[in-house]
Structure formats: structure tokens, C-alpha cells
mmCIF file of C-alpha atoms in Angstrom:
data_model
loop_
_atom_site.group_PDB
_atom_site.id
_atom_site.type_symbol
_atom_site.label_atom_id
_atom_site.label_comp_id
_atom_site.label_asym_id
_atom_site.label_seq_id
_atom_site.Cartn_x
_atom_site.Cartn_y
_atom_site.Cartn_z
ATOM 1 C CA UNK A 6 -131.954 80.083 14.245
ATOM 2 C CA UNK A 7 -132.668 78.104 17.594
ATOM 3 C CA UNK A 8 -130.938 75.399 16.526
ATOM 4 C CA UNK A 9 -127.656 77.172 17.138
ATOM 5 C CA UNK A 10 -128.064 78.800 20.775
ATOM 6 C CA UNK A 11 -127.434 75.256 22.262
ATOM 7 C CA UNK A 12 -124.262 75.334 20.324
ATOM 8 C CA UNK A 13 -122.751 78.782 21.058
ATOM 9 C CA UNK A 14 -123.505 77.780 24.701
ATOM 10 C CA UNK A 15 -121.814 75.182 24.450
ATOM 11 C CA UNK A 16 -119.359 76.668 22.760
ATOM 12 C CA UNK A 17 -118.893 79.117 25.422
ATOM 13 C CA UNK A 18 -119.081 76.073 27.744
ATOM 14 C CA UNK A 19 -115.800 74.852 26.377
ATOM 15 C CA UNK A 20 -114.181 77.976 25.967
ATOM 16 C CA UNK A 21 -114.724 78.729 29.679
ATOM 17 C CA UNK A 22 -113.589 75.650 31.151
ATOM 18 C CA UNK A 23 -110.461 75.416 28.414
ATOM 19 C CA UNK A 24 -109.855 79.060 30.350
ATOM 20 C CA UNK A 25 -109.974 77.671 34.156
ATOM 21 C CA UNK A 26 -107.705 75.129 33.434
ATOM 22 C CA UNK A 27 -105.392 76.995 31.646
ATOM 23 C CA UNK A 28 -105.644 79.330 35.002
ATOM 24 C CA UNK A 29 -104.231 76.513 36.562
ATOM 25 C CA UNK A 30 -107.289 75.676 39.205
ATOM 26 C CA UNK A 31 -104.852 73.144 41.148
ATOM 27 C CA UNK A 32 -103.716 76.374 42.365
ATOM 28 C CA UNK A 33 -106.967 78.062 43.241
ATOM 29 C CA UNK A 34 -107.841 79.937 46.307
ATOM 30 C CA UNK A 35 -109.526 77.139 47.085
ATOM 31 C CA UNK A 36 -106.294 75.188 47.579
ATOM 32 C CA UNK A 37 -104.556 78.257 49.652
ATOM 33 C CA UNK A 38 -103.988 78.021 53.266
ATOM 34 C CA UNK A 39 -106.018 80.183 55.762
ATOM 35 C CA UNK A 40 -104.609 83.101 57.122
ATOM 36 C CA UNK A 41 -104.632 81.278 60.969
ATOM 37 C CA UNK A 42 -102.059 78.646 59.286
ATOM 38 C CA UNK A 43 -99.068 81.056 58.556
ATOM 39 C CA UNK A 44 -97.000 81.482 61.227
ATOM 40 C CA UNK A 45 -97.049 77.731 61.417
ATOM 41 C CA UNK A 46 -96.084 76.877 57.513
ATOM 42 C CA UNK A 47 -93.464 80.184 57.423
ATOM 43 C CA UNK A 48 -92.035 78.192 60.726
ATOM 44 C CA UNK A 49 -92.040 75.100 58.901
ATOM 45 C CA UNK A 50 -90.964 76.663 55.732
ATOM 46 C CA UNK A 51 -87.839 78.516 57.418
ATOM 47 C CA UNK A 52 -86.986 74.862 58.222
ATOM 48 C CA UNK A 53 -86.085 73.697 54.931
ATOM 49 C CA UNK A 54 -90.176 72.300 53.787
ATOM 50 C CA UNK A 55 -90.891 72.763 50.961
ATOM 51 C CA UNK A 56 -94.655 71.831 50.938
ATOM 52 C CA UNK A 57 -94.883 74.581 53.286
ATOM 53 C CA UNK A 58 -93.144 77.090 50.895
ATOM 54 C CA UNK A 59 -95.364 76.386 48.516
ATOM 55 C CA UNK A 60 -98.280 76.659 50.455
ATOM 56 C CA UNK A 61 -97.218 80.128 51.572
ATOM 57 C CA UNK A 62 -96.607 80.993 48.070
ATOM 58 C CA UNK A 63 -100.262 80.291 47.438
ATOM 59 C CA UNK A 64 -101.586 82.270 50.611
ATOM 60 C CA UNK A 65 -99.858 85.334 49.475
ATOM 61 C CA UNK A 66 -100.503 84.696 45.582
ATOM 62 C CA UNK A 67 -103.908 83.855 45.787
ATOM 63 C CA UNK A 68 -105.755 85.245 49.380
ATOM 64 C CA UNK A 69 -103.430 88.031 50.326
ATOM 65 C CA UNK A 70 -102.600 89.426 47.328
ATOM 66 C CA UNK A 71 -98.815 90.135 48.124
ATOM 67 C CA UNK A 72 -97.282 89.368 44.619
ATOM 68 C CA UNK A 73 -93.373 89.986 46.109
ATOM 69 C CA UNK A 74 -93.876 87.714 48.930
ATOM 70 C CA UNK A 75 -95.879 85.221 46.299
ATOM 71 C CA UNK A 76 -92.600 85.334 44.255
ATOM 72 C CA UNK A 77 -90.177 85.068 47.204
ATOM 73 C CA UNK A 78 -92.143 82.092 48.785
ATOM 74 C CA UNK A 79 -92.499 80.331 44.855
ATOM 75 C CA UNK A 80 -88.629 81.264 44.691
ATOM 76 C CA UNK A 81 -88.186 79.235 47.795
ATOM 77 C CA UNK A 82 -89.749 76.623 47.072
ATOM 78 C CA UNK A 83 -88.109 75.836 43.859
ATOM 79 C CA UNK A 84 -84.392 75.790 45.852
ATOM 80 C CA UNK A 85 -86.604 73.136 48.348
ATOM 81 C CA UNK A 86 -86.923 71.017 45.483
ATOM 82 C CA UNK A 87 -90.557 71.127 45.759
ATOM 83 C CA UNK A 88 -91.983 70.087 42.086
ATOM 84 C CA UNK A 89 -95.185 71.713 41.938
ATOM 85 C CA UNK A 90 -93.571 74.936 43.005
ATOM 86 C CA UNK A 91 -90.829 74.268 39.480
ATOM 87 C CA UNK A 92 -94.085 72.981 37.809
ATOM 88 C CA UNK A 93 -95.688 76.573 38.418
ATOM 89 C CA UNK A 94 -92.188 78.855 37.500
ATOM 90 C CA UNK A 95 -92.069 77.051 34.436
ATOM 91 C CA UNK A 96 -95.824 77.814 33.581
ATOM 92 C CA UNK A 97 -95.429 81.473 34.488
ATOM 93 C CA UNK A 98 -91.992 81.328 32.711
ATOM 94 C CA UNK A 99 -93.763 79.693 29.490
ATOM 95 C CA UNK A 100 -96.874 82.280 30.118
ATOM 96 C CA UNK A 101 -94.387 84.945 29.855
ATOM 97 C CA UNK A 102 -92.559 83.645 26.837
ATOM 98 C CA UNK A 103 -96.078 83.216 24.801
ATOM 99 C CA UNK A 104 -97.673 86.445 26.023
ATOM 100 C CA UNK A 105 -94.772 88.931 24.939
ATOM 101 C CA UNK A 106 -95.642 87.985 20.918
#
């Protein structure tokens, strides 16, 4: 019976890190702008960059908590031509898609 804790561990392990990536930890908190950077990136952002769009997107999806603004800044982004912003509508679109079964 020892011989399998090791292996549900790490079994759990797996399972765990198969779940953070699915998450999509490129776009973790972690990543998201501080709260001091805004009115620089919305200025930037407002000026056609879409880096900066997609950085707000991540301040108000992942640190404020604003899902509207989240959407309106991912939204933006997207009509910037920024990829990872299409990359991440696609996901959510595809999340969407999978989850309604």
C-alpha cells in the first residue's frame, strides 16, 4: 500500500500543473500591470497600442476584478491587432464552446 502514495502524488502533481496551464499562466496576475501604471497604458491605449490594451485588459481581468472593463479592454485589443489579445478571445471563445456540453 505505500508503494502507491508516491504515485497518486504524482498523479495529483500532473493533474495540477495540466490545470495551471490550461488556466493560461502567461496571463497570470503575475504578468498584470500595477495599479500606478494605468493612466499611462489607458493613455497609450486610447492611442491606437495595442500592447497597452492588452495590458489593461489584464489589470482589470486579473488585479481589479472589473470583468466589463476586462472585456472592453480584450475587445480593444483584438481591433489593435494585438495577437495575444485574439489568442485569448479564441481560448475563452473555445472555453465557452467546450464548457456548454
Amino acid at each position: 500500500m505505500t508503494g502507491s502514495v508516491p504515485a497518486c502524488l504524482l498523479i495529483a502533481a500532473a493533474f495540477a500543473a495540466c490545470l495551471l496551464l490550461a488556466a493560461g499562466c502567461a496571463s497570470s496576475p503575475a504578468n498584470a500591470p500595477a495599479q500606478r501604471d494605468i493612466p499611462r497604458l489607458t493613455s497609450r491605449a486610447e492611442r491606437g497600442d495595442g500592447a497597452a490594451a492588452y495590458a489593461l485588459y489584464q489589470y482589470y481581468e486579473y488585479t481589479a476584478h472589473d470583468v466589463p472593463a476586462a472585456a472592453r479592454w480584450l475587445r480593444r485589443a483584438c481591433e489593435m491587432g494585438e495577437p495575444r489579445a485574439r489568442e485569448r478571445q479564441d481560448w475563452q471563445a473555445e472555453y465557452r464552446t467546450q464548457s456548454s456540453f
